[in-house]
């Protein structure tokens, strides 16, 4: 399992924009994957042509995923390939994901240098509701957790353990992808037991 959600079709101010989170390597290989940097492809003509977004400023940003938040903004979420900070890299754009207003490490989303998945699953009166899954551990690919945010990803107030090793097995849970299965349910597809299995589990979330 290598690729998270392939693309998003934005619904707000930039309705119809096809948006694909991606990454690239720039120049010669650097230690700890510092040559990796994340970006996106986007199309406003139904996929006839695509343009490149601005590159995420953090070196080592890799295996990115994106979701639409309120006001036509886009939230980018990527792993830190360098591993010096064991948290997700987050960037926010106010122009539909073309340029980035701010980029930061979200220490509320610990990460062991692994893929993660983010998805818009609803709205409330002022914000979009987001779901995020990853191996929520700073050392090992384990403790796969689904988190829910009710304020455009500023905070993650609900968390649900999807799967976790019982005896400290190596790489017990790794990559994951999300799909909305109902108004208050999210499906999680994920790697399990050292990449030997792919499992689907539905999680019911509550306000």
PDB file of C-alpha atoms in Angstrom:
ATOM      1  CA  UNK A   1       0.000   0.000   0.000  1.00  0.00           C
ATOM      2  CA  UNK A   2       1.792   3.141  -1.186  1.00  0.00           C
ATOM      3  CA  UNK A   3      -0.694   5.743  -2.322  1.00  0.00           C
ATOM      4  CA  UNK A   4      -3.198   7.538  -0.078  1.00  0.00           C
ATOM      5  CA  UNK A   5      -6.355   9.105  -1.540  1.00  0.00           C
ATOM      6  CA  UNK A   6      -5.454   9.862  -5.149  1.00  0.00           C
ATOM      7  CA  UNK A   7      -7.164  13.228  -5.471  1.00  0.00           C
ATOM      8  CA  UNK A   8      -9.750  15.587  -4.042  1.00  0.00           C
ATOM      9  CA  UNK A   9     -12.332  17.641  -5.912  1.00  0.00           C
ATOM     10  CA  UNK A  10     -12.673  20.859  -3.938  1.00  0.00           C
ATOM     11  CA  UNK A  11     -16.211  21.976  -3.038  1.00  0.00           C
ATOM     12  CA  UNK A  12     -15.939  25.489  -1.605  1.00  0.00           C
ATOM     13  CA  UNK A  13     -14.610  28.688  -3.135  1.00  0.00           C
ATOM     14  CA  UNK A  14     -12.595  26.664  -5.676  1.00  0.00           C
ATOM     15  CA  UNK A  15     -15.343  24.173  -6.433  1.00  0.00           C
ATOM     16  CA  UNK A  16     -14.397  21.637  -9.086  1.00  0.00           C
ATOM     17  CA  UNK A  17     -10.630  22.008  -8.683  1.00  0.00           C
ATOM     18  CA  UNK A  18      -8.951  18.610  -8.909  1.00  0.00           C
ATOM     19  CA  UNK A  19      -6.241  18.489  -6.281  1.00  0.00           C
ATOM     20  CA  UNK A  20      -3.504  15.844  -6.002  1.00  0.00           C
ATOM     21  CA  UNK A  21      -1.015  15.868  -3.122  1.00  0.00           C
ATOM     22  CA  UNK A  22       2.444  14.695  -4.215  1.00  0.00           C
ATOM     23  CA  UNK A  23       6.163  14.984  -3.538  1.00  0.00           C
ATOM     24  CA  UNK A  24       9.437  15.078  -5.439  1.00  0.00           C
ATOM     25  CA  UNK A  25      13.185  14.890  -4.977  1.00  0.00           C
ATOM     26  CA  UNK A  26      15.261  17.978  -5.774  1.00  0.00           C
ATOM     27  CA  UNK A  27      18.893  17.716  -6.905  1.00  0.00           C
ATOM     28  CA  UNK A  28      21.313  15.078  -5.669  1.00  0.00           C
ATOM     29  CA  UNK A  29      20.309  12.744  -2.824  1.00  0.00           C
ATOM     30  CA  UNK A  30      20.832  14.236   0.626  1.00  0.00           C
ATOM     31  CA  UNK A  31      21.246  12.504   3.985  1.00  0.00           C
ATOM     32  CA  UNK A  32      18.031  11.427   5.739  1.00  0.00           C
ATOM     33  CA  UNK A  33      15.872  12.266   2.720  1.00  0.00           C
ATOM     34  CA  UNK A  34      16.344  16.032   2.979  1.00  0.00           C
ATOM     35  CA  UNK A  35      16.059  16.227  -0.825  1.00  0.00           C
ATOM     36  CA  UNK A  36      12.373  15.281  -0.590  1.00  0.00           C
ATOM     37  CA  UNK A  37       9.813  18.087  -0.687  1.00  0.00           C
ATOM     38  CA  UNK A  38       6.045  17.947  -1.021  1.00  0.00           C
ATOM     39  CA  UNK A  39       3.875  19.804  -3.536  1.00  0.00           C
ATOM     40  CA  UNK A  40       0.563  19.330  -5.344  1.00  0.00           C
ATOM     41  CA  UNK A  41      -0.830  19.154  -8.866  1.00  0.00           C
ATOM     42  CA  UNK A  42      -4.123  20.943  -9.497  1.00  0.00           C
ATOM     43  CA  UNK A  43      -6.493  21.362 -12.418  1.00  0.00           C
ATOM     44  CA  UNK A  44      -9.305  23.868 -12.990  1.00  0.00           C
ATOM     45  CA  UNK A  45     -10.354  22.477 -16.391  1.00  0.00           C
ATOM     46  CA  UNK A  46     -11.551  18.987 -15.439  1.00  0.00           C
ATOM     47  CA  UNK A  47      -8.092  17.449 -15.794  1.00  0.00           C
ATOM     48  CA  UNK A  48      -7.228  18.675 -19.277  1.00  0.00           C
ATOM     49  CA  UNK A  49      -4.209  20.516 -17.896  1.00  0.00           C
ATOM     50  CA  UNK A  50      -2.480  20.548 -14.522  1.00  0.00           C
ATOM     51  CA  UNK A  51      -0.369  23.119 -12.706  1.00  0.00           C
ATOM     52  CA  UNK A  52       2.097  22.797  -9.834  1.00  0.00           C
ATOM     53  CA  UNK A  53       1.499  24.311  -6.435  1.00  0.00           C
ATOM     54  CA  UNK A  54       4.195  26.040  -4.466  1.00  0.00           C
ATOM     55  CA  UNK A  55       6.561  23.562  -2.824  1.00  0.00           C
ATOM     56  CA  UNK A  56       6.237  22.964   0.920  1.00  0.00           C
ATOM     57  CA  UNK A  57       9.147  24.825   2.511  1.00  0.00           C
ATOM     58  CA  UNK A  58      10.249  22.074   4.923  1.00  0.00           C
ATOM     59  CA  UNK A  59      12.993  19.812   3.579  1.00  0.00           C
ATOM     60  CA  UNK A  60      12.113  16.142   3.954  1.00  0.00           C
ATOM     61  CA  UNK A  61       8.352  16.642   3.519  1.00  0.00           C
ATOM     62  CA  UNK A  62       7.150  13.479   1.837  1.00  0.00           C
ATOM     63  CA  UNK A  63       4.135  11.208   1.149  1.00  0.00           C
ATOM     64  CA  UNK A  64       1.682  14.063   1.456  1.00  0.00           C
ATOM     65  CA  UNK A  65      -2.093  14.109   1.705  1.00  0.00           C
ATOM     66  CA  UNK A  66      -4.539  17.015   1.664  1.00  0.00           C
ATOM     67  CA  UNK A  67      -8.060  17.995   2.711  1.00  0.00           C
ATOM     68  CA  UNK A  68     -10.323  20.985   2.186  1.00  0.00           C
ATOM     69  CA  UNK A  69     -11.045  23.136   5.221  1.00  0.00           C
ATOM     70  CA  UNK A  70     -13.442  26.074   5.628  1.00  0.00           C
ATOM     71  CA  UNK A  71     -13.327  29.143   3.421  1.00  0.00           C
ATOM     72  CA  UNK A  72     -11.953  27.330   0.393  1.00  0.00           C
ATOM     73  CA  UNK A  73      -8.669  26.683   2.173  1.00  0.00           C
ATOM     74  CA  UNK A  74      -6.561  23.549   1.857  1.00  0.00           C
ATOM     75  CA  UNK A  75      -4.698  21.736   4.634  1.00  0.00           C
ATOM     76  CA  UNK A  76      -1.647  19.745   3.569  1.00  0.00           C
ATOM     77  CA  UNK A  77      -0.317  16.958   5.782  1.00  0.00           C
ATOM     78  CA  UNK A  78       3.006  15.182   5.187  1.00  0.00           C
ATOM     79  CA  UNK A  79       5.510  12.926   6.885  1.00  0.00           C
ATOM     80  CA  UNK A  80       8.924  14.246   7.893  1.00  0.00           C
ATOM     81  CA  UNK A  81      11.376  11.978   6.079  1.00  0.00           C
ATOM     82  CA  UNK A  82      14.326  13.368   8.055  1.00  0.00           C
ATOM     83  CA  UNK A  83      12.912  12.041  11.309  1.00  0.00           C
ATOM     84  CA  UNK A  84      14.484  14.779  13.412  1.00  0.00           C
ATOM     85  CA  UNK A  85      11.010  15.908  14.527  1.00  0.00           C
ATOM     86  CA  UNK A  86       8.629  13.007  15.045  1.00  0.00           C
ATOM     87  CA  UNK A  87       5.445  14.859  14.168  1.00  0.00           C
ATOM     88  CA  UNK A  88       3.393  15.544  11.037  1.00  0.00           C
ATOM     89  CA  UNK A  89       4.250  18.479   8.798  1.00  0.00           C
ATOM     90  CA  UNK A  90       1.170  20.651   8.195  1.00  0.00           C
ATOM     91  CA  UNK A  91       0.741  23.515   5.730  1.00  0.00           C
ATOM     92  CA  UNK A  92      -2.338  25.706   5.177  1.00  0.00           C
ATOM     93  CA  UNK A  93      -3.297  27.559   1.996  1.00  0.00           C
ATOM     94  CA  UNK A  94      -5.944  30.263   1.622  1.00  0.00           C
ATOM     95  CA  UNK A  95      -6.012  30.147  -2.199  1.00  0.00           C
ATOM     96  CA  UNK A  96      -7.136  26.587  -2.811  1.00  0.00           C
ATOM     97  CA  UNK A  97      -3.710  25.006  -2.358  1.00  0.00           C
ATOM     98  CA  UNK A  98      -1.616  27.063  -4.771  1.00  0.00           C
ATOM     99  CA  UNK A  99       0.572  28.880  -2.230  1.00  0.00           C
ATOM    100  CA  UNK A 100       1.160  28.192   1.468  1.00  0.00           C
ATOM    101  CA  UNK A 101       0.405  30.743   4.172  1.00  0.00           C
ATOM    102  CA  UNK A 102       1.977  28.798   7.026  1.00  0.00           C
ATOM    103  CA  UNK A 103       3.882  25.546   7.551  1.00  0.00           C
ATOM    104  CA  UNK A 104       4.528  23.920  10.923  1.00  0.00           C
ATOM    105  CA  UNK A 105       5.007  20.681  12.829  1.00  0.00           C
ATOM    106  CA  UNK A 106       1.790  19.570  14.517  1.00  0.00           C
ATOM    107  CA  UNK A 107       3.001  17.952  17.742  1.00  0.00           C
ATOM    108  CA  UNK A 108      -0.547  16.789  18.425  1.00  0.00           C
ATOM    109  CA  UNK A 109       0.013  14.334  15.574  1.00  0.00           C
ATOM    110  CA  UNK A 110       3.041  12.204  16.561  1.00  0.00           C
ATOM    111  CA  UNK A 111       4.541  10.164  13.749  1.00  0.00           C
ATOM    112  CA  UNK A 112       7.333   7.550  13.437  1.00  0.00           C
ATOM    113  CA  UNK A 113       8.225   8.601   9.839  1.00  0.00           C
ATOM    114  CA  UNK A 114       5.310   6.891   8.141  1.00  0.00           C
ATOM    115  CA  UNK A 115       2.427   7.677   5.798  1.00  0.00           C
ATOM    116  CA  UNK A 116      -0.822   9.164   7.103  1.00  0.00           C
ATOM    117  CA  UNK A 117      -4.234   9.992   5.647  1.00  0.00           C
ATOM    118  CA  UNK A 118      -6.505  13.024   6.054  1.00  0.00           C
ATOM    119  CA  UNK A 119     -10.103  13.410   4.868  1.00  0.00           C
ATOM    120  CA  UNK A 120     -12.869  16.012   5.086  1.00  0.00           C
ATOM    121  CA  UNK A 121     -15.925  14.216   6.469  1.00  0.00           C
ATOM    122  CA  UNK A 122     -18.419  16.992   7.205  1.00  0.00           C
ATOM    123  CA  UNK A 123     -19.108  20.536   8.329  1.00  0.00           C
ATOM    124  CA  UNK A 124     -20.410  22.328  11.371  1.00  0.00           C
ATOM    125  CA  UNK A 125     -21.533  25.958  11.577  1.00  0.00           C
ATOM    126  CA  UNK A 126     -18.055  27.448  11.276  1.00  0.00           C
ATOM    127  CA  UNK A 127     -15.528  24.774  10.342  1.00  0.00           C
ATOM    128  CA  UNK A 128     -14.973  21.593   8.376  1.00  0.00           C
ATOM    129  CA  UNK A 129     -14.774  18.282  10.226  1.00  0.00           C
ATOM    130  CA  UNK A 130     -11.634  16.284   9.448  1.00  0.00           C
ATOM    131  CA  UNK A 131     -10.516  12.711  10.026  1.00  0.00           C
ATOM    132  CA  UNK A 132      -6.849  11.748  10.237  1.00  0.00           C
ATOM    133  CA  UNK A 133      -5.199   8.354  10.631  1.00  0.00           C
ATOM    134  CA  UNK A 134      -1.599   7.312  11.183  1.00  0.00           C
ATOM    135  CA  UNK A 135       0.670   5.169  13.301  1.00  0.00           C
ATOM    136  CA  UNK A 136       0.525   7.527  16.271  1.00  0.00           C
ATOM    137  CA  UNK A 137       3.880   6.708  17.810  1.00  0.00           C
ATOM    138  CA  UNK A 138       7.221   8.542  17.774  1.00  0.00           C
ATOM    139  CA  UNK A 139       9.345   5.386  17.628  1.00  0.00           C
ATOM    140  CA  UNK A 140       7.506   2.494  15.992  1.00  0.00           C
ATOM    141  CA  UNK A 141       4.962   1.902  13.255  1.00  0.00           C
ATOM    142  CA  UNK A 142       2.246   0.962  15.687  1.00  0.00           C
ATOM    143  CA  UNK A 143      -0.725   2.371  17.590  1.00  0.00           C
ATOM    144  CA  UNK A 144      -2.811   3.131  14.503  1.00  0.00           C
ATOM    145  CA  UNK A 145      -5.192   5.886  15.559  1.00  0.00           C
ATOM    146  CA  UNK A 146      -8.106   7.699  13.955  1.00  0.00           C
ATOM    147  CA  UNK A 147      -8.497  11.311  15.107  1.00  0.00           C
ATOM    148  CA  UNK A 148     -11.395  13.691  14.501  1.00  0.00           C
ATOM    149  CA  UNK A 149     -11.134  17.492  14.371  1.00  0.00           C
ATOM    150  CA  UNK A 150     -14.123  19.825  14.534  1.00  0.00           C
ATOM    151  CA  UNK A 151     -12.152  23.044  13.900  1.00  0.00           C
ATOM    152  CA  UNK A 152     -10.311  22.623  10.583  1.00  0.00           C
ATOM    153  CA  UNK A 153      -7.481  20.591  12.080  1.00  0.00           C
ATOM    154  CA  UNK A 154      -6.460  23.099  14.746  1.00  0.00           C
ATOM    155  CA  UNK A 155      -7.202  20.557  17.472  1.00  0.00           C
ATOM    156  CA  UNK A 156      -7.998  16.846  17.426  1.00  0.00           C
ATOM    157  CA  UNK A 157     -10.465  16.324  20.239  1.00  0.00           C
ATOM    158  CA  UNK A 158     -11.612  12.778  19.462  1.00  0.00           C
ATOM    159  CA  UNK A 159      -9.321   9.805  19.022  1.00  0.00           C
ATOM    160  CA  UNK A 160     -10.075   6.138  18.403  1.00  0.00           C
ATOM    161  CA  UNK A 161      -7.547   3.328  18.561  1.00  0.00           C
ATOM    162  CA  UNK A 162      -7.845   1.310  15.359  1.00  0.00           C
ATOM    163  CA  UNK A 163      -5.191  -1.330  16.057  1.00  0.00           C
ATOM    164  CA  UNK A 164      -2.112  -1.859  18.225  1.00  0.00           C
ATOM    165  CA  UNK A 165       0.437  -4.626  18.771  1.00  0.00           C
ATOM    166  CA  UNK A 166      -0.036  -6.764  21.861  1.00  0.00           C
ATOM    167  CA  UNK A 167       3.556  -7.937  22.197  1.00  0.00           C
ATOM    168  CA  UNK A 168       5.573  -5.127  20.633  1.00  0.00           C
ATOM    169  CA  UNK A 169       5.747  -6.680  17.175  1.00  0.00           C
ATOM    170  CA  UNK A 170       7.825  -4.667  14.676  1.00  0.00           C
ATOM    171  CA  UNK A 171       5.900  -2.529  12.162  1.00  0.00           C
ATOM    172  CA  UNK A 172       2.587  -3.876  13.418  1.00  0.00           C
ATOM    173  CA  UNK A 173       0.466  -1.115  11.853  1.00  0.00           C
ATOM    174  CA  UNK A 174       1.765   1.110   9.052  1.00  0.00           C
ATOM    175  CA  UNK A 175       0.127   2.820   6.068  1.00  0.00           C
ATOM    176  CA  UNK A 176      -3.574   3.640   6.091  1.00  0.00           C
ATOM    177  CA  UNK A 177      -6.248   5.268   3.961  1.00  0.00           C
ATOM    178  CA  UNK A 178      -9.672   6.661   4.835  1.00  0.00           C
ATOM    179  CA  UNK A 179     -13.136   6.650   3.316  1.00  0.00           C
ATOM    180  CA  UNK A 180     -16.342   8.121   4.688  1.00  0.00           C
ATOM    181  CA  UNK A 181     -18.869   5.304   5.079  1.00  0.00           C
ATOM    182  CA  UNK A 182     -21.678   7.230   6.777  1.00  0.00           C
ATOM    183  CA  UNK A 183     -22.566  10.479   8.480  1.00  0.00           C
ATOM    184  CA  UNK A 184     -20.722   9.416  11.649  1.00  0.00           C
ATOM    185  CA  UNK A 185     -18.552   6.572  10.383  1.00  0.00           C
ATOM    186  CA  UNK A 186     -15.157   6.316   8.711  1.00  0.00           C
ATOM    187  CA  UNK A 187     -13.585   3.276   7.078  1.00  0.00           C
ATOM    188  CA  UNK A 188      -9.878   2.691   7.695  1.00  0.00           C
ATOM    189  CA  UNK A 189      -7.882   0.485   5.289  1.00  0.00           C
ATOM    190  CA  UNK A 190      -4.473  -0.319   6.749  1.00  0.00           C
ATOM    191  CA  UNK A 191      -1.391  -2.525   6.742  1.00  0.00           C
ATOM    192  CA  UNK A 192      -1.115  -4.946   9.637  1.00  0.00           C
ATOM    193  CA  UNK A 193       1.329  -7.414  11.157  1.00  0.00           C
ATOM    194  CA  UNK A 194       4.567  -6.345   9.493  1.00  0.00           C
ATOM    195  CA  UNK A 195       2.954  -5.677   6.078  1.00  0.00           C
ATOM    196  CA  UNK A 196       1.595  -9.230   5.891  1.00  0.00           C
ATOM    197  CA  UNK A 197      -2.080  -8.237   5.807  1.00  0.00           C
ATOM    198  CA  UNK A 198      -4.349  -5.429   4.636  1.00  0.00           C
ATOM    199  CA  UNK A 199      -7.369  -4.905   6.888  1.00  0.00           C
ATOM    200  CA  UNK A 200     -10.515  -2.775   6.673  1.00  0.00           C
ATOM    201  CA  UNK A 201     -12.212  -1.548   9.831  1.00  0.00           C
ATOM    202  CA  UNK A 202     -15.139   0.845  10.257  1.00  0.00           C
ATOM    203  CA  UNK A 203     -15.007   3.321  13.134  1.00  0.00           C
ATOM    204  CA  UNK A 204     -18.110   5.076  14.496  1.00  0.00           C
ATOM    205  CA  UNK A 205     -17.251   8.555  15.783  1.00  0.00           C
ATOM    206  CA  UNK A 206     -19.222  10.894  18.026  1.00  0.00           C
ATOM    207  CA  UNK A 207     -19.283  14.624  18.728  1.00  0.00           C
TER     208      UNK A 207
END
